Amino acid sequence: MTYVLITPARNEADYIELTIKSMIAQTSLPLKWVIVSDGSTDGTDDIVKKYLQAYPWIELVRTPERKERHFAGKVMAFNAGYEKVKNLSYDIIGNLDADLSFEKDYFEFLLSKLVENPKLGVAGTPFVEDGKHYDFRYASTDHVSGACQLFRKKCFEEIGGYIPIKGGGIDWTAVTTARMKGWQTRTFIEKTCTHHRKIGTGSNGKLMAQFKYGQKNYYLGGHPLWHLSRSVFQMKNKPYIIGGILLLCGYIWAHISKMERPVSKELMRFYRAEQMQRLNEIFHKPFKSKRDNRHTAEKVKK
C-alpha cells in the first residue's frame, strides 16, 4: 500500500527533528510527507529545510502566522498539506504530529493491519507519555489517537476529512464519524509511539486541562452517566481527587452555560450509545467474572 502523510507543525523546534529522524528510518517510506509550518516562529522551518534535499519525498509548506491559537488552526494547516497530495495516487492518508518518535517498522506495522482488513478505515497505536498510555477501560481500542491516524483514502473522503472545531475534538470527530458510517477503527496496542509534548497542556496547566476536558466531553455530546463515571475514576489518578472534580465541573459548567455543540445530533446519539454499551461492559464484567468463578467452584466440588 502507498501512503501519504501530513504534519501540521506550530513551533515544534524542540521535537520535530525526533519525528523526522524516525520517519527517514522507516522500513516503509511514504510517497509524500508534507510538513506544514503553521506560522512557526521558533526555527521549526530551518530544522525541516536541512532534510529536504536529501529526502525529496519530504515537502515543507508554510502558512501565515496566526495570533489566535485554537484547534481549528490544525485543520487549516492540514488542509494546506492536503492540497499538495490530493491529486496523487495513494491508498492511505495519515495525520502525524510533529512531536513523536517511533520504531523503524512503525508504519510497516500499521499498513499491514490495513492490508489484512479491508473494512478497517482508521488505524493507529497508543502514544506513551512518561512511560504510560491510556487506561483502556475508559479509552476503547476503537478510538484512534490524533497523534497518528492512518485513514483508508475512501474512508477519509466519506467522512469529509477533518472538521474545524476551535475547542478541540477534531481527531475524535473524524474517527467516530468513520464508525458511524460503517468503518472499523482500531488502536493496535502491540506498538506504541512516544509523545514528547504532554497532551492538553500546550497553553493550560494540568488542572485547567482537566476542566477543559470536561467541557469538551459535553460539547462533543458525551452522556452524563459516562462522564460521571469517568470523573470518579479520574480521582484515583494525579492530580488526586481534584482532577476528577474539575473534570466533572467542566462538564457541568458547559451544561449550565449551554455551550454550543459543534457535532450533529446523529453523531451525538451514536456516541452516547457507544458510551452506554461500554459502561455496561465495564460494570457487568466483575459480576460476570465472579459468577463464572462460582460456577467453576461448584463444578469442582461435584
Short mmCIF file of C-alpha atoms in Angstrom, two decimals:
data_model
loop_
_atom_site.label_atom_id
_atom_site.label_comp_id
_atom_site.label_asym_id
_atom_site.label_seq_id
_atom_site.Cartn_x
_atom_site.Cartn_y
_atom_site.Cartn_z
CA MET A 1 0.00 0.00 0.00
CA THR A 2 1.15 3.53 -0.77
CA TYR A 3 0.61 6.24 1.78
CA VAL A 4 0.98 9.98 2.23
CA LEU A 5 1.44 11.89 5.46
CA ILE A 6 0.62 15.42 6.57
CA THR A 7 2.13 17.01 9.67
CA PRO A 8 0.81 20.34 10.94
CA ALA A 9 3.64 21.87 12.98
CA ARG A 10 3.37 25.03 15.05
CA ASN A 11 6.56 25.98 16.91
CA GLU A 12 7.84 22.41 17.25
CA ALA A 13 11.58 23.13 17.10
CA ASP A 14 12.14 21.21 20.34
CA TYR A 15 10.79 17.93 18.97
CA ILE A 16 10.31 17.87 15.21
CA GLU A 17 13.79 16.56 14.47
CA LEU A 18 12.95 13.45 16.51
CA THR A 19 9.96 12.91 14.25
CA ILE A 20 11.98 13.47 11.08
CA LYS A 21 14.69 11.04 12.17
CA SER A 22 12.04 8.44 12.97
CA MET A 23 10.44 8.89 9.55
CA ILE A 24 13.59 8.67 7.43
CA ALA A 25 14.48 5.42 9.24
CA GLN A 26 11.15 3.76 8.36
CA THR A 27 11.21 0.41 6.56
CA SER A 28 8.16 1.60 4.60
CA LEU A 29 8.52 5.18 3.37
CA PRO A 30 5.64 7.45 2.32
CA LEU A 31 5.02 8.54 -1.23
CA LYS A 32 4.94 12.11 0.09
CA TRP A 33 5.26 13.70 3.53
CA VAL A 34 4.08 17.29 3.73
CA ILE A 35 5.15 19.22 6.82
CA VAL A 36 3.05 22.35 7.21
CA SER A 37 4.71 25.01 9.33
CA ASP A 38 1.69 26.76 10.81
CA GLY A 39 3.18 30.22 11.22
CA SER A 40 6.10 28.90 13.28
CA THR A 41 8.49 31.48 14.73
CA ASP A 42 10.91 29.25 16.66
CA GLY A 43 13.14 27.78 13.96
CA THR A 44 10.91 24.83 13.02
CA ASP A 45 11.28 25.71 9.32
CA ASP A 46 15.08 25.74 9.47
CA ILE A 47 15.19 22.28 11.00
CA VAL A 48 12.94 20.83 8.28
CA LYS A 49 14.88 22.54 5.48
CA LYS A 50 18.04 20.64 6.47
CA TYR A 51 16.42 17.40 5.25
CA LEU A 52 14.65 18.50 2.07
CA GLN A 53 17.49 17.99 -0.41
CA ALA A 54 18.48 14.52 0.81
CA TYR A 55 14.87 13.32 1.10
CA PRO A 56 12.82 14.68 -1.82
CA TRP A 57 9.66 12.94 -0.60
CA ILE A 58 9.57 15.49 2.25
CA GLU A 59 7.97 18.82 1.38
CA LEU A 60 7.72 21.96 3.54
CA VAL A 61 4.73 24.26 3.26
CA ARG A 62 4.44 27.45 5.28
CA THR A 63 1.19 29.15 6.27
CA PRO A 64 0.96 32.72 7.61
CA GLU A 65 1.48 33.38 11.29
CA ARG A 66 -1.72 33.35 13.37
CA LYS A 67 -2.17 35.33 16.57
CA GLU A 68 -5.04 33.16 17.78
CA ARG A 69 -4.21 29.63 18.92
CA HIS A 70 -7.01 27.07 18.52
CA PHE A 71 -7.55 23.52 17.30
CA ALA A 72 -9.33 24.60 14.13
CA GLY A 73 -5.96 26.02 13.06
CA LYS A 74 -4.61 22.47 12.93
CA VAL A 75 -7.31 21.60 10.39
CA MET A 76 -6.45 24.67 8.33
CA ALA A 77 -2.79 23.60 8.31
CA PHE A 78 -3.70 20.00 7.49
CA ASN A 79 -5.85 21.14 4.57
CA ALA A 80 -2.95 23.22 3.23
CA GLY A 81 -0.92 19.99 3.15
CA TYR A 82 -3.83 18.05 1.69
CA GLU A 83 -3.81 20.34 -1.33
CA LYS A 84 -0.32 19.03 -2.10
CA VAL A 85 -1.32 15.35 -2.07
CA LYS A 86 -4.98 15.11 -3.05
CA ASN A 87 -4.24 14.56 -6.74
CA LEU A 88 -1.62 11.87 -6.09
CA SER A 89 -2.42 8.17 -6.41
CA TYR A 90 -2.27 6.61 -2.95
CA ASP A 91 -4.16 4.17 -0.71
CA ILE A 92 -3.71 5.64 2.76
CA ILE A 93 -3.56 9.19 4.11
CA GLY A 94 -2.20 9.94 7.55
CA ASN A 95 -2.07 12.74 10.07
CA LEU A 96 1.18 12.71 12.09
CA ASP A 97 2.01 15.01 14.99
CA ALA A 98 5.34 16.84 14.95
CA ASP A 99 6.44 15.75 18.43
CA LEU A 100 6.55 11.97 18.11
CA SER A 101 9.22 9.32 17.84
CA PHE A 102 8.73 5.64 16.97
CA GLU A 103 10.42 2.43 15.87
CA LYS A 104 11.61 1.92 12.29
CA ASP A 105 8.85 -0.59 11.43
CA TYR A 106 6.05 1.57 12.86
CA PHE A 107 4.34 2.39 9.56
CA GLU A 108 5.05 -1.01 8.06
CA PHE A 109 3.14 -2.48 11.01
CA LEU A 110 0.13 -0.17 10.60
CA LEU A 111 -0.02 -0.67 6.84
CA SER A 112 -0.04 -4.44 7.33
CA LYS A 113 -3.13 -4.12 9.52
CA LEU A 114 -4.91 -2.13 6.82
CA VAL A 115 -3.94 -4.73 4.22
CA GLU A 116 -5.27 -7.56 6.39
CA ASN A 117 -8.67 -5.96 6.97
CA PRO A 118 -10.37 -4.12 4.06
CA LYS A 119 -13.10 -2.89 6.47
CA LEU A 120 -10.55 -1.11 8.64
CA GLY A 121 -10.97 2.60 7.95
CA VAL A 122 -8.69 4.16 10.59
CA ALA A 123 -5.65 2.65 12.31
CA GLY A 124 -3.19 3.84 14.92
CA THR A 125 -1.39 2.92 18.15
CA PRO A 126 -1.34 4.26 21.71
CA PHE A 127 1.05 7.09 22.44
CA VAL A 128 3.24 6.95 25.52
CA GLU A 129 3.91 9.88 27.86
CA ASP A 130 6.25 9.43 30.83
CA GLY A 131 6.20 5.70 30.19
CA LYS A 132 2.40 5.43 30.38
CA HIS A 133 -0.51 5.35 27.94
CA TYR A 134 -4.30 5.44 28.21
CA ASP A 135 -6.15 3.18 30.58
CA PHE A 136 -8.19 1.28 28.00
CA ARG A 137 -11.13 0.85 30.34
CA TYR A 138 -12.03 4.46 29.50
CA ALA A 139 -10.24 4.70 26.18
CA SER A 140 -11.54 1.90 23.99
CA THR A 141 -9.27 0.47 21.33
CA ASP A 142 -11.99 1.55 18.89
CA HIS A 143 -10.71 5.10 19.33
CA VAL A 144 -7.54 6.12 17.48
CA SER A 145 -5.43 8.89 18.98
CA GLY A 146 -4.92 12.01 16.90
CA ALA A 147 -1.18 11.77 17.48
CA CYS A 148 -1.03 9.45 14.47
CA GLN A 149 -4.07 8.43 12.46
CA LEU A 150 -3.93 6.47 9.20
CA PHE A 151 -7.12 6.64 7.10
CA ARG A 152 -8.04 4.48 4.18
CA LYS A 153 -8.49 7.02 1.38
CA LYS A 154 -12.14 6.11 0.73
CA CYS A 155 -12.93 6.39 4.45
CA PHE A 156 -11.31 9.81 4.71
CA GLU A 157 -13.29 11.08 1.74
CA GLU A 158 -16.57 9.64 3.06
CA ILE A 159 -16.27 11.45 6.41
CA GLY A 160 -15.42 14.71 4.68
CA GLY A 161 -11.96 14.97 6.20
CA TYR A 162 -11.31 16.82 9.45
CA ILE A 163 -13.95 19.25 10.73
CA PRO A 164 -12.54 22.51 12.17
CA ILE A 165 -13.62 22.79 15.82
CA LYS A 166 -11.89 25.56 17.75
CA GLY A 167 -12.23 23.92 21.14
CA GLY A 168 -10.78 20.58 20.05
CA GLY A 169 -12.09 17.11 19.34
CA ILE A 170 -11.32 17.14 15.62
CA ASP A 171 -9.50 13.80 15.76
CA TRP A 172 -12.24 12.19 17.82
CA THR A 173 -14.95 13.51 15.49
CA ALA A 174 -13.21 12.03 12.44
CA VAL A 175 -12.78 8.57 13.99
CA THR A 176 -16.27 8.41 15.49
CA THR A 177 -17.85 9.55 12.22
CA ALA A 178 -15.96 6.78 10.43
CA ARG A 179 -17.52 4.17 12.76
CA MET A 180 -20.94 5.76 12.34
CA LYS A 181 -20.56 5.29 8.59
CA GLY A 182 -19.78 1.60 9.00
CA TRP A 183 -15.98 1.55 9.04
CA GLN A 184 -13.96 -0.25 11.67
CA THR A 185 -11.43 1.81 13.63
CA ARG A 186 -8.70 0.35 15.80
CA THR A 187 -5.82 1.19 18.08
CA PHE A 188 -3.29 -1.63 17.96
CA ILE A 189 -1.66 -1.85 21.37
CA GLU A 190 1.17 -4.10 20.16
CA LYS A 191 3.04 -0.95 19.10
CA THR A 192 3.38 2.49 20.63
CA CYS A 193 4.81 5.86 19.71
CA THR A 194 6.34 8.31 22.16
CA HIS A 195 4.67 11.68 22.58
CA HIS A 196 7.17 14.27 23.77
CA ARG A 197 4.83 17.21 24.46
CA LYS A 198 2.13 16.46 27.02
CA ILE A 199 -1.36 16.37 25.53
CA GLY A 200 -3.70 19.13 26.66
CA THR A 201 -1.08 21.30 28.38
CA GLY A 202 0.13 23.43 25.46
CA SER A 203 -1.47 26.58 26.85
CA ASN A 204 -3.07 25.28 30.10
CA GLY A 205 -1.86 23.91 33.39
CA LYS A 206 -2.75 20.35 34.37
CA LEU A 207 -5.73 21.40 36.49
CA MET A 208 -7.21 23.68 33.85
CA ALA A 209 -6.67 20.93 31.28
CA GLN A 210 -8.96 18.65 33.31
CA PHE A 211 -11.67 21.32 33.43
CA LYS A 212 -11.41 21.81 29.67
CA TYR A 213 -11.59 18.05 29.06
CA GLY A 214 -14.89 18.12 30.93
CA GLN A 215 -16.17 20.93 28.74
CA LYS A 216 -15.06 19.08 25.64
CA ASN A 217 -16.89 15.89 26.58
CA TYR A 218 -20.08 17.95 26.97
CA TYR A 219 -19.91 19.79 23.67
CA LEU A 220 -18.97 16.61 21.81
CA GLY A 221 -22.18 15.07 23.15
CA GLY A 222 -20.91 12.81 25.93
CA HIS A 223 -23.52 11.05 28.07
CA PRO A 224 -23.85 12.43 31.67
CA LEU A 225 -23.59 8.97 33.26
CA TRP A 226 -20.45 8.16 31.31
CA HIS A 227 -18.84 11.44 32.32
CA LEU A 228 -19.76 10.99 35.98
CA SER A 229 -18.17 7.53 35.97
CA ARG A 230 -15.08 8.82 34.22
CA SER A 231 -14.74 11.69 36.71
CA VAL A 232 -14.93 9.31 39.68
CA PHE A 233 -12.35 7.05 38.03
CA GLN A 234 -10.04 10.04 37.45
CA MET A 235 -10.00 10.86 41.17
CA LYS A 236 -7.58 8.00 41.84
CA ASN A 237 -5.05 9.43 39.37
CA LYS A 238 -2.85 12.51 39.67
CA PRO A 239 -3.83 15.16 40.49
CA TYR A 240 -5.70 13.06 43.06
CA ILE A 241 -9.37 13.87 43.82
CA ILE A 242 -9.22 17.41 42.44
CA GLY A 243 -8.55 16.20 38.88
CA GLY A 244 -11.78 14.20 38.84
CA ILE A 245 -13.74 17.03 40.46
CA LEU A 246 -12.52 19.52 37.84
CA LEU A 247 -13.34 17.05 35.06
CA LEU A 248 -16.92 16.87 36.37
CA CYS A 249 -17.13 20.64 36.96
CA GLY A 250 -16.09 21.33 33.37
CA TYR A 251 -18.96 19.21 32.08
CA ILE A 252 -21.49 20.79 34.48
CA TRP A 253 -20.31 24.31 33.65
CA ALA A 254 -20.63 23.65 29.93
CA HIS A 255 -24.18 22.36 30.51
CA ILE A 256 -25.20 25.36 32.66
CA SER A 257 -23.72 27.85 30.21
CA LYS A 258 -25.40 26.00 27.32
CA MET A 259 -22.14 25.67 25.43
CA GLU A 260 -22.76 25.20 21.72
CA ARG A 261 -22.29 21.67 20.43
CA PRO A 262 -20.49 21.55 17.05
CA VAL A 263 -21.43 17.92 16.32
CA SER A 264 -24.59 16.64 14.64
CA LYS A 265 -27.44 15.08 16.63
CA GLU A 266 -26.88 11.88 14.67
CA LEU A 267 -23.25 11.69 15.77
CA MET A 268 -24.18 12.55 19.37
CA ARG A 269 -26.74 9.71 19.52
CA PHE A 270 -24.21 7.29 18.08
CA TYR A 271 -21.54 8.42 20.57
CA ARG A 272 -23.86 8.09 23.58
CA ALA A 273 -24.99 4.63 22.52
CA GLU A 274 -21.33 3.55 22.33
CA GLN A 275 -20.63 5.02 25.79
CA MET A 276 -23.59 3.25 27.39
CA GLN A 277 -22.56 -0.04 25.82
CA ARG A 278 -19.02 0.43 27.11
CA LEU A 279 -20.27 1.40 30.58
CA ASN A 280 -22.47 -1.69 30.67
CA GLU A 281 -19.46 -3.86 29.81
CA ILE A 282 -17.32 -2.22 32.50
CA PHE A 283 -19.81 -2.72 35.31
CA HIS A 284 -21.00 -6.17 34.31
CA LYS A 285 -17.56 -7.70 33.78
CA PRO A 286 -16.69 -8.05 37.51
CA PHE A 287 -20.07 -9.66 38.25
CA LYS A 288 -19.72 -12.00 35.28
CA SER A 289 -16.23 -12.96 36.45
CA LYS A 290 -17.47 -13.72 39.99
CA ARG A 291 -20.39 -15.74 38.61
CA ASP A 292 -18.08 -17.75 36.33
CA ASN A 293 -15.70 -18.41 39.22
CA ARG A 294 -18.59 -19.58 41.40
CA HIS A 295 -19.83 -21.94 38.68
CA THR A 296 -16.31 -23.30 38.25
CA ALA A 297 -16.01 -23.92 42.00
CA GLU A 298 -19.34 -25.72 42.06
CA LYS A 299 -18.26 -27.98 39.21
CA VAL A 300 -15.02 -28.82 41.03
CA LYS A 301 -16.99 -29.77 44.16
CA LYS A 302 -19.25 -32.06 42.13
#
